[in-house]
PDB file of C-alpha atoms and ligand atoms in Angstrom:
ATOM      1  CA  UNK A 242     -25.594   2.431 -84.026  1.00 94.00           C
ATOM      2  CA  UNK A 243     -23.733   1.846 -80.882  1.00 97.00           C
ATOM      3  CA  UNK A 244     -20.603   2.837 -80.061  1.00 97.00           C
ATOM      4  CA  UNK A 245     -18.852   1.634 -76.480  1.00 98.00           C
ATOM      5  CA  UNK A 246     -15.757   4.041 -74.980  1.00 98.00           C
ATOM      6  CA  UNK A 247     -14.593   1.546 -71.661  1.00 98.00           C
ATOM      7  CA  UNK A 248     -11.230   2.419 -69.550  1.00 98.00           C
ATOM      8  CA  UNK A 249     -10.227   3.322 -66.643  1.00 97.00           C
ATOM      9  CA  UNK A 250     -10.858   6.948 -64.814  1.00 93.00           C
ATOM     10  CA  UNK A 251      -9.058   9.534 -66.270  1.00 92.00           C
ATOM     11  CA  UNK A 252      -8.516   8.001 -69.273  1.00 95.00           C
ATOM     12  CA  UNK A 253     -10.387  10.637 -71.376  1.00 93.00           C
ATOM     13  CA  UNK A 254     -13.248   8.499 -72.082  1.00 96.00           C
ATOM     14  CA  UNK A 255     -16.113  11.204 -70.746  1.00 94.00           C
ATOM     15  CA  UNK A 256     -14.952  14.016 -72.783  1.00 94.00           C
ATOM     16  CA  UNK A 257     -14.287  11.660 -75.795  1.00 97.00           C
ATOM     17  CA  UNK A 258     -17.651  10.565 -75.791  1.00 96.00           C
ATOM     18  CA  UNK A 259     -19.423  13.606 -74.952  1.00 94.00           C
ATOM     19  CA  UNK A 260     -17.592  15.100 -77.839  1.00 94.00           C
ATOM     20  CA  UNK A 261     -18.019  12.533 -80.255  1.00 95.00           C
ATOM     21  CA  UNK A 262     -21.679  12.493 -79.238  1.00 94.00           C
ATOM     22  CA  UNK A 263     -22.209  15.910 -79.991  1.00 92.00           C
ATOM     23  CA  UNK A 264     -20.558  15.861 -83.064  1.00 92.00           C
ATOM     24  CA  UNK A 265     -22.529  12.848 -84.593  1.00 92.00           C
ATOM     25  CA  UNK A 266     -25.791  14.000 -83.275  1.00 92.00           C
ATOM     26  CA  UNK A 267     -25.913  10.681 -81.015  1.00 94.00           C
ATOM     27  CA  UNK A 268     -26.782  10.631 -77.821  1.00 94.00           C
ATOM     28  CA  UNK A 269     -24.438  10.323 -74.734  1.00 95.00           C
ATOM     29  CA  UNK A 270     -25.291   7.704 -72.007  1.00 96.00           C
ATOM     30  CA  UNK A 271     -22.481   8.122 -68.921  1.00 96.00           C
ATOM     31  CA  UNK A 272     -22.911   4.710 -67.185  1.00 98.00           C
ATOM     32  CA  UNK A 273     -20.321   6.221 -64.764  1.00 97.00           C
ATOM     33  CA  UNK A 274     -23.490   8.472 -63.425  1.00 97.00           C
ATOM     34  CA  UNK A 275     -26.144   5.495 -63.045  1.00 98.00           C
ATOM     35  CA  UNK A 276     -23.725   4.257 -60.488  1.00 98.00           C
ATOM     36  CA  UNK A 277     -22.846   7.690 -58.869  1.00 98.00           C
ATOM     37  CA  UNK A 278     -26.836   8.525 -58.287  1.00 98.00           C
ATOM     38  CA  UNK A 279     -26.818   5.168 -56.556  1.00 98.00           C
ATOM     39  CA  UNK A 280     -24.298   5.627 -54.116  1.00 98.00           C
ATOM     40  CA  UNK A 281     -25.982   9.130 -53.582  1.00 98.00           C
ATOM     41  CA  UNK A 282     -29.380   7.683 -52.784  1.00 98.00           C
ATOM     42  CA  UNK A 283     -27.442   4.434 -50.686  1.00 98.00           C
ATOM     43  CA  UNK A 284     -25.584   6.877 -48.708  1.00 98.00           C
ATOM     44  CA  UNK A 285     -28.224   9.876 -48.190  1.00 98.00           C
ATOM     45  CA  UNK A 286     -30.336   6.430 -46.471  1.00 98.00           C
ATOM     46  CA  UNK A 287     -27.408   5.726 -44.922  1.00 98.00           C
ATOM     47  CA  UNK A 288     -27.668   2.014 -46.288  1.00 98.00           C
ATOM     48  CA  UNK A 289     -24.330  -0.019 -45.268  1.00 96.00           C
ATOM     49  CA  UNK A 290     -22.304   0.202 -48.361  1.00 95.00           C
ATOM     50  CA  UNK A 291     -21.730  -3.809 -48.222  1.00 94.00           C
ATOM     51  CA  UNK A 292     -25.344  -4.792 -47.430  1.00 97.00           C
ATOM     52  CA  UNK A 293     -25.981  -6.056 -50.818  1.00 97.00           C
ATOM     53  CA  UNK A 294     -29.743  -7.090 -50.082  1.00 98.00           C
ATOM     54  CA  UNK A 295     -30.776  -3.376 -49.024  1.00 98.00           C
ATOM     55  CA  UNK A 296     -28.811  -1.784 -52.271  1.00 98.00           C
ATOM     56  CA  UNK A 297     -30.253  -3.903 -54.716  1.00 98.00           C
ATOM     57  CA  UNK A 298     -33.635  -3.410 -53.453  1.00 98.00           C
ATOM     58  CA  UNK A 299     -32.855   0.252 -53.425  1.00 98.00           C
ATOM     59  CA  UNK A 300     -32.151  -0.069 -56.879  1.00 97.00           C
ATOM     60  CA  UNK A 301     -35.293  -1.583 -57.805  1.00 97.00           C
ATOM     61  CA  UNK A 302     -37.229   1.315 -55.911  1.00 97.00           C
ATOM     62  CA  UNK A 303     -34.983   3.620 -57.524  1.00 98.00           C
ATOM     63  CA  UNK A 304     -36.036   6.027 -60.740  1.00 97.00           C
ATOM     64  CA  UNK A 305     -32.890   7.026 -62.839  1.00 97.00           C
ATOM     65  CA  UNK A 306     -33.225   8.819 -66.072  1.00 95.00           C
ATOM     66  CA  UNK A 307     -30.611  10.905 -67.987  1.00 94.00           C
ATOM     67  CA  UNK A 308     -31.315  14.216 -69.807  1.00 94.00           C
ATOM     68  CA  UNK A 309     -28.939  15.017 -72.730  1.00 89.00           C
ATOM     69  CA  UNK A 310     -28.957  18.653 -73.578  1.00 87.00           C
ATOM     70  CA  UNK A 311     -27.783  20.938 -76.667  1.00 81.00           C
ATOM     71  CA  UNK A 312     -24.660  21.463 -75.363  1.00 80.00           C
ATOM     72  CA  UNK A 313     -23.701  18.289 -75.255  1.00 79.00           C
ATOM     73  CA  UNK A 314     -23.763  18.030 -71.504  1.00 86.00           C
ATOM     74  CA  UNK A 315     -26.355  15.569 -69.678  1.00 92.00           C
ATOM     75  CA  UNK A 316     -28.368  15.893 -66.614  1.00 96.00           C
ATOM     76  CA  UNK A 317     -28.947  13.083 -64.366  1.00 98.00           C
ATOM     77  CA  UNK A 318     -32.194  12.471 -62.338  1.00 98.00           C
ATOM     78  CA  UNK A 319     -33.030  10.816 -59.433  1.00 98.00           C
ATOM     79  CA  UNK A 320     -36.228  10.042 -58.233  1.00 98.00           C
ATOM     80  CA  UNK A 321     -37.250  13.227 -60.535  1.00 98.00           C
ATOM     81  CA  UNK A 322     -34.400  15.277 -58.582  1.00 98.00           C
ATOM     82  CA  UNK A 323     -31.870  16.736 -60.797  1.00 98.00           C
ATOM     83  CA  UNK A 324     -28.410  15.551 -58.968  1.00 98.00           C
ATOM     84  CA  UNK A 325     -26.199  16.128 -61.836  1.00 97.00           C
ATOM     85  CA  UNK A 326     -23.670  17.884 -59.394  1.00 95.00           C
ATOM     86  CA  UNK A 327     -24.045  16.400 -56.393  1.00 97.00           C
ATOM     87  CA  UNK A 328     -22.935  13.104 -58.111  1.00 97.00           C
ATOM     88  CA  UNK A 329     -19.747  14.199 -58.436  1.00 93.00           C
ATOM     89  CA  UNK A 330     -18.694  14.841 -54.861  1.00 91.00           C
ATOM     90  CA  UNK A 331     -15.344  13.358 -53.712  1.00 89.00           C
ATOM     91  CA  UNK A 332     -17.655  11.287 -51.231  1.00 93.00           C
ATOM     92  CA  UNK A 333     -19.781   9.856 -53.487  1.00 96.00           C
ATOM     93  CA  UNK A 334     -16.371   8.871 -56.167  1.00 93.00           C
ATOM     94  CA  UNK A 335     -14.747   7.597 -53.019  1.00 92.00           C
ATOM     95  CA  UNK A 336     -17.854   4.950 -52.368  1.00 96.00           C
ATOM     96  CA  UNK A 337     -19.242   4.721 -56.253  1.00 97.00           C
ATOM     97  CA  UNK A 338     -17.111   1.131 -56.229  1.00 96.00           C
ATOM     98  CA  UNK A 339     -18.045  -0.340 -53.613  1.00 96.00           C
ATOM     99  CA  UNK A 340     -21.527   0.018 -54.745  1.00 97.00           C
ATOM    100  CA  UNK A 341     -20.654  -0.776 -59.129  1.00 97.00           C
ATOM    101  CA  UNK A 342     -19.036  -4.041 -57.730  1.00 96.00           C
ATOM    102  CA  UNK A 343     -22.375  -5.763 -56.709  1.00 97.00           C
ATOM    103  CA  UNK A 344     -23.464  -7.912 -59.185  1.00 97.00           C
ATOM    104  CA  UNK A 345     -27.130  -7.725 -57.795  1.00 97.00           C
ATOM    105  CA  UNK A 346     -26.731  -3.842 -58.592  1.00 97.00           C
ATOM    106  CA  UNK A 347     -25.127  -4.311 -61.832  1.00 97.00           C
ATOM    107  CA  UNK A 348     -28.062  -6.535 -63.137  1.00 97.00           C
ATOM    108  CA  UNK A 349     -30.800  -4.202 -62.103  1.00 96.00           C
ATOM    109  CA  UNK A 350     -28.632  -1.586 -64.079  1.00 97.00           C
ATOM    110  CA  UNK A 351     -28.052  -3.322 -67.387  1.00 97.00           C
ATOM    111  CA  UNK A 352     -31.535  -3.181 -68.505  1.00 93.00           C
ATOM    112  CA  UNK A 353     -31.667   0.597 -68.014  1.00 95.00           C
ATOM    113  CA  UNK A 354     -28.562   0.957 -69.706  1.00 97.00           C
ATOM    114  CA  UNK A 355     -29.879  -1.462 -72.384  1.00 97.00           C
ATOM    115  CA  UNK A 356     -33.209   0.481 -73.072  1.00 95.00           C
ATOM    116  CA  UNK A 357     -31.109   4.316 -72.769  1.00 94.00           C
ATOM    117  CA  UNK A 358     -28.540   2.891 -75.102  1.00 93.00           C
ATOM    118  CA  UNK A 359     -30.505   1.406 -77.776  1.00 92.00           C
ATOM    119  CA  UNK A 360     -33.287   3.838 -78.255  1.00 91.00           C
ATOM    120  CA  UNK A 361     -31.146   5.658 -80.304  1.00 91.00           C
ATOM    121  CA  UNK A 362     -27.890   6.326 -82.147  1.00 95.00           C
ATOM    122  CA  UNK A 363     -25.791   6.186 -78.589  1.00 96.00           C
ATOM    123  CA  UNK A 364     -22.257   6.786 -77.815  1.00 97.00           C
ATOM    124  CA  UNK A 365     -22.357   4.825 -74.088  1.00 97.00           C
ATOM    125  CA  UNK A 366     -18.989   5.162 -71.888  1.00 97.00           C
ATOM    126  CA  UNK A 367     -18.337   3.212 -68.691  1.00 97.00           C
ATOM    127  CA  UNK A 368     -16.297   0.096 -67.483  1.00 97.00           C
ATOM    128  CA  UNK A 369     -18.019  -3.203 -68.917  1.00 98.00           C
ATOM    129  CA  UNK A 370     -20.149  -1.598 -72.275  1.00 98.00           C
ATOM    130  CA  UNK A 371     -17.939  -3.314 -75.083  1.00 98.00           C
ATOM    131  CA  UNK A 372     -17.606  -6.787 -72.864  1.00 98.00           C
ATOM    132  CA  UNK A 373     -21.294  -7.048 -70.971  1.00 98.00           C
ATOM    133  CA  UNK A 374     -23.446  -3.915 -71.870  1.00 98.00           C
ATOM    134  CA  UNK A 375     -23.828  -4.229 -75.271  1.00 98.00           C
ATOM    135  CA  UNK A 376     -21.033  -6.698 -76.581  1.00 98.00           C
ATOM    136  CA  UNK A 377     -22.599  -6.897 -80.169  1.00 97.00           C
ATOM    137  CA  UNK A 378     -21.530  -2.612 -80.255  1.00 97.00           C
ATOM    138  CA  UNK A 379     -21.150  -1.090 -83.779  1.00 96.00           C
ATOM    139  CA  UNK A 380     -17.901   0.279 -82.656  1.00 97.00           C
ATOM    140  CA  UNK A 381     -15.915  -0.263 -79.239  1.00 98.00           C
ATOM    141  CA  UNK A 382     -13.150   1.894 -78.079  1.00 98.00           C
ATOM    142  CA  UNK A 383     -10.812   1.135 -74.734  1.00 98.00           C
ATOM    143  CA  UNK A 384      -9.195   4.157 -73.856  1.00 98.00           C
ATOM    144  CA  UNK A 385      -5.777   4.028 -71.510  1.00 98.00           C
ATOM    145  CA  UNK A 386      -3.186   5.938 -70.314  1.00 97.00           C
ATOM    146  CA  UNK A 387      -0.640   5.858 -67.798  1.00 98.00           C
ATOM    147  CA  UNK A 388      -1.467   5.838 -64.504  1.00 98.00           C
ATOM    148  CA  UNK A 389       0.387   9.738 -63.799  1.00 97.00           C
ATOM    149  CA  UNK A 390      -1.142  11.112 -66.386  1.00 97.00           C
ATOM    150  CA  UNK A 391      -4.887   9.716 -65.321  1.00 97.00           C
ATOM    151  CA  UNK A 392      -4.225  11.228 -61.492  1.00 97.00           C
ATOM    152  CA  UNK A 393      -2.532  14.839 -63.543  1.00 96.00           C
ATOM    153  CA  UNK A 394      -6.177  14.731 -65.186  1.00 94.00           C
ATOM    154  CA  UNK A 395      -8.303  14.295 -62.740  1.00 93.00           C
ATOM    155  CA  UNK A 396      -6.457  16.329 -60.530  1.00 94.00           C
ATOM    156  CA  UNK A 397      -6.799  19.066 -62.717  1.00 93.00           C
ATOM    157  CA  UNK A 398     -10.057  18.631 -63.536  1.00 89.00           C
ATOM    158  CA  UNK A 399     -11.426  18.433 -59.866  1.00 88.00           C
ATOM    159  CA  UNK A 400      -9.186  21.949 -59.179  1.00 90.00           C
ATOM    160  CA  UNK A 401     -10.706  23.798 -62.171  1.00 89.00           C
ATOM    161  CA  UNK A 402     -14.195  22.953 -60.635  1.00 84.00           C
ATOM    162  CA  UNK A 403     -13.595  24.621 -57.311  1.00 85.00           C
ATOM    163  CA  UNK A 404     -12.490  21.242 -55.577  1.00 82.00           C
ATOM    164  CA  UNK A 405     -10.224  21.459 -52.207  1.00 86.00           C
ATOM    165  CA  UNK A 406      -8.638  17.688 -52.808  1.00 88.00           C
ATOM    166  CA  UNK A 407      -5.084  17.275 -52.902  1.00 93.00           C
ATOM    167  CA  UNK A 408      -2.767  15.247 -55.521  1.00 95.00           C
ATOM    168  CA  UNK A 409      -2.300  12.522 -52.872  1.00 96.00           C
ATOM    169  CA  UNK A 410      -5.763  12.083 -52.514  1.00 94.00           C
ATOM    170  CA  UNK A 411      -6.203  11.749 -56.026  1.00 94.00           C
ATOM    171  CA  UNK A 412      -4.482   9.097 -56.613  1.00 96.00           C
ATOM    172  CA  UNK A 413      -5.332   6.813 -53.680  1.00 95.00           C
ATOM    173  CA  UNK A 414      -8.678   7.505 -55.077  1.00 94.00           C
ATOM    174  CA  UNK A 415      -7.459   6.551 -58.484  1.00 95.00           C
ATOM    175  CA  UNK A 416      -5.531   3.292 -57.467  1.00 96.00           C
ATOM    176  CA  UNK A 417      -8.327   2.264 -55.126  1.00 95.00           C
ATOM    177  CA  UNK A 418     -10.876   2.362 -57.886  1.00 94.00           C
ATOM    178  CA  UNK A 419      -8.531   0.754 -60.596  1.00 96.00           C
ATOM    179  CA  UNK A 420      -8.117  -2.369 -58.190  1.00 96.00           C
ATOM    180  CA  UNK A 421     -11.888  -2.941 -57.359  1.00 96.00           C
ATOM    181  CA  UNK A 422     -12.913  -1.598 -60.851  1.00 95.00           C
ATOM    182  CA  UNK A 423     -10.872  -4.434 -62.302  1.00 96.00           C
ATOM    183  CA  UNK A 424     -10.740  -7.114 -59.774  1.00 96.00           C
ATOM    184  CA  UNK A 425     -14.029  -7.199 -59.042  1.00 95.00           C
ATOM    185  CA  UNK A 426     -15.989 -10.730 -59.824  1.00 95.00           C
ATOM    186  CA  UNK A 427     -19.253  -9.094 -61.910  1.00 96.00           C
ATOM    187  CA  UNK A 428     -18.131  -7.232 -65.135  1.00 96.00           C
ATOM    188  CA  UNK A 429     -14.657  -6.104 -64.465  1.00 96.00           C
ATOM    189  CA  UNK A 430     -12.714  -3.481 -66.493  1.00 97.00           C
ATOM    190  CA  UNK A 431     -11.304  -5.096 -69.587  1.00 95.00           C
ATOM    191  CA  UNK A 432     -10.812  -4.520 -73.218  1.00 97.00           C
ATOM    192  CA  UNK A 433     -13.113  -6.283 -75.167  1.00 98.00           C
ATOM    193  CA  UNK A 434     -11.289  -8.404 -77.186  1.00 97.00           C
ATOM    194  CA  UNK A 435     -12.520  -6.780 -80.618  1.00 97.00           C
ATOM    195  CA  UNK A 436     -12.186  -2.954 -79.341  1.00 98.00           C
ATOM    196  CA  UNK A 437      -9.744  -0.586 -80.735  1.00 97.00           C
ATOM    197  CA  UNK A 438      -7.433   0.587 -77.714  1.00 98.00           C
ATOM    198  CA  UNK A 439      -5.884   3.728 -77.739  1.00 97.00           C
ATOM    199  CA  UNK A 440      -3.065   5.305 -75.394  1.00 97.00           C
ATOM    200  CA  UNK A 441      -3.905   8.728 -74.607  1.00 97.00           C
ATOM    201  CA  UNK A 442      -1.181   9.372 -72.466  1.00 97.00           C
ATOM    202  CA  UNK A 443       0.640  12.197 -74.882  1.00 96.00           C
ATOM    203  CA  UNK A 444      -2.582  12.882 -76.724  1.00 96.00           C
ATOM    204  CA  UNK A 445      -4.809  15.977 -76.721  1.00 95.00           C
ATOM    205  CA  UNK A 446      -8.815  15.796 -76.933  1.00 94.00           C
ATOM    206  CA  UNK A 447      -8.598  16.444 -80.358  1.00 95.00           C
ATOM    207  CA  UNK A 448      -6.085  14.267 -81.106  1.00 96.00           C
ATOM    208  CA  UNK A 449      -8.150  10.840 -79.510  1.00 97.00           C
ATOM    209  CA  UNK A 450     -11.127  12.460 -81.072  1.00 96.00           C
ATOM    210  CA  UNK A 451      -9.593  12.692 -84.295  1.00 95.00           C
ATOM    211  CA  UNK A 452      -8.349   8.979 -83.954  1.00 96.00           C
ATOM    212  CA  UNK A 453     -11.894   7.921 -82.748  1.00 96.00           C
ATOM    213  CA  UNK A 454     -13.525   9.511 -86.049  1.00 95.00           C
ATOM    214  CA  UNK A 455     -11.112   8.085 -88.318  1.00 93.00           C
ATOM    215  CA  UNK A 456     -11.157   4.553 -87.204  1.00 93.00           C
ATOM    216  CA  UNK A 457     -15.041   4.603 -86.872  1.00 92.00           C
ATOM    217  CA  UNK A 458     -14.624   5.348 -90.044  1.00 84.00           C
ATOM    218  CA  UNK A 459     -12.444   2.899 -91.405  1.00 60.00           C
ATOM    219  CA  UNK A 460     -13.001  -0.212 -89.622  1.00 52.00           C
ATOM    220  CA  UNK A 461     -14.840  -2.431 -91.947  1.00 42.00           C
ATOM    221  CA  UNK A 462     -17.742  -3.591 -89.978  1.00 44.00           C
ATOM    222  CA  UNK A 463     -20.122  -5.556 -92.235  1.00 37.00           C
ATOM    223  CA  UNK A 464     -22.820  -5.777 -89.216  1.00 39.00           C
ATOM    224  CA  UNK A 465     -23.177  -2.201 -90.094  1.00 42.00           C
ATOM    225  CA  UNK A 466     -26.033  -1.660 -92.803  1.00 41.00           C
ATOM    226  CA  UNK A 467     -25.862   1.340 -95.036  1.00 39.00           C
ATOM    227  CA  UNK A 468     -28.860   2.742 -93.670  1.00 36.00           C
ATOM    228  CA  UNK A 469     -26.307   3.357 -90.312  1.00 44.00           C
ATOM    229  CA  UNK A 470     -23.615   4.477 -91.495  1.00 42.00           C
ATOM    230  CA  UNK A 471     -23.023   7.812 -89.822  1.00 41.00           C
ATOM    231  CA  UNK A 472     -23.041  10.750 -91.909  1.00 38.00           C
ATOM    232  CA  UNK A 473     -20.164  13.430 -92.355  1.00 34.00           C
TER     233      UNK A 473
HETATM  234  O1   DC B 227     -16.867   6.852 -65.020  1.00 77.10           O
HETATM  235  P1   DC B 227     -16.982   7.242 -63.562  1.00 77.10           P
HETATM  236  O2   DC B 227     -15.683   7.599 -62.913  1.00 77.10           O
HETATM  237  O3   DC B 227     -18.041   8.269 -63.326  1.00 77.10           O
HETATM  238  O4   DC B 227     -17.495   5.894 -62.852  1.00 77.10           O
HETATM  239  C1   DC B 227     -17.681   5.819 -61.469  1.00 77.10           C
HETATM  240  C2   DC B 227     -17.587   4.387 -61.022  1.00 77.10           C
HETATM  241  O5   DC B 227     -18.713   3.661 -61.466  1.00 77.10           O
HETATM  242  C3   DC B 227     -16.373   3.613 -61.472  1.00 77.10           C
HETATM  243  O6   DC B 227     -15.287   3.731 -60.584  1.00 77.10           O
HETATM  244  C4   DC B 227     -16.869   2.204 -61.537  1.00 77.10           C
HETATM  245  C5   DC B 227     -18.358   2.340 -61.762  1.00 77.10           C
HETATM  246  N1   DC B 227     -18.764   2.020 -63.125  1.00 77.10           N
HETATM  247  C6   DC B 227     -18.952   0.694 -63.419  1.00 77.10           C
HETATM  248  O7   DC B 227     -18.683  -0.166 -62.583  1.00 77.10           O
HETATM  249  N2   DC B 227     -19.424   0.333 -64.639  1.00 77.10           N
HETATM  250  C7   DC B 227     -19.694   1.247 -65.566  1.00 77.10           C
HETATM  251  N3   DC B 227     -20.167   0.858 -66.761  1.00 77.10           N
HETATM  252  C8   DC B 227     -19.484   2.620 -65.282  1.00 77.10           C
HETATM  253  C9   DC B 227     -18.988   2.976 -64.062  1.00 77.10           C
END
């Protein structure tokens, strides 16, 4: 079974899907990461962000695989290095679109994301899963909420982890990925027509994860054989 969790950043979707993950035994596939150990690699080579022939022959050179662990938290490789921190530098979320908007990059990623995603039960999170990814998902999900509360979030969330960046730069990060993210020509940030969207502006994790469970478990999806149906 596959379930796809799109939206914008700060939406929630990471920790939604990480939790919901853990607590159906699935695995967790953070697209968000294939594209962050890209830019790492493209800018560590100093590659011209725009020079789309040198990144997608990067890509092909490139060796990404994701670790999930026990915890629920994943490790990302690349090249057989573990950069599951570096990837998360304000640098590398600052170029990560730039690089995601390629299309030349995004096709060398899907079949990754294809073979991660369907080897197992996978809960996958990232911009385009429900619409390009895997549009035949079990279950899609497009979480939302209002631009404030997304740049509150991440704010908060880059603090907490020892970060130095103010509010301001926050959200100019946060607009300026919400315009290429969704104006972009190749896959752009959309609901899928058939996923379930949810505002999780006044919501708390366990409130969206609560409203994920429920309507996973209530939509009546008759691709979904008995044999799949996810246990309690
Ligand atoms: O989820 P995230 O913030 O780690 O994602 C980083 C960037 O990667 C995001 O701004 C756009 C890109 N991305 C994408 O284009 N498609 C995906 N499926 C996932 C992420």
């Amino acid at each position: 079974m596959i379930i796809a969790i799109d939206g914008p950043a700060g939406a929630g979707k990471s920790t939604i899907a990480r939790s919901l993950a853990k607590r159906l035994g699935f695995i967790y596939l953070d697209t968000g990461a294939i594209y962050r150990a890209l830019t790492l690699k493209a800018l560590r080579k100093g590659i011209d962000m725009h020079d789309e022939d040198r990144l997608i022959q990067m890509c092909r050179e490139t060796d990404l695989a994701i670790d999930n662990k026990e915890d629920g938290s994943i490790r990302v490789f690349l090249d057989g290095e573990d950069v599951s921190e570096l990837i998360r530098s304000p640098r590398i979320t600052k170029y990560v679109s730039v690089l995601a908007r390629i299309s030349g990059v995004r096709a060398e990623m899907l079949k990754l994301q294809r073979n991660i995603g369907s080897s197992s039960n996978s809960v996958i999170d990232g911009r385009d899963i429900g619409t390009v990814v895997f549009p035949n998902a079990d279950r899609k999900f497009y979480l939302d909420a209002e631009f404030c509360e997304r740049v509150r979030r991440r704010f908060n969330e880059l603090k907490s982890a020892g970060g130095t960046i103010s509010l301001e730069e926050v959200e100019a990060d946060l607009r300026n990925r919400d315009r290429i993210d969704s104006t972009r020509k190749c896959a752009p940030l959309r609901k899928a027509d058939d996923a379930v969207y949810i505002d999780t502006t006044n919501m708390s994790i366990e409130e969206v994860l609560e409203s994920v469970l429920n309507k996973i478990g209530t939509i009546n999806n008759s691709r979904i054989s008995e044999a799949e149906k996810i246990k309690p």
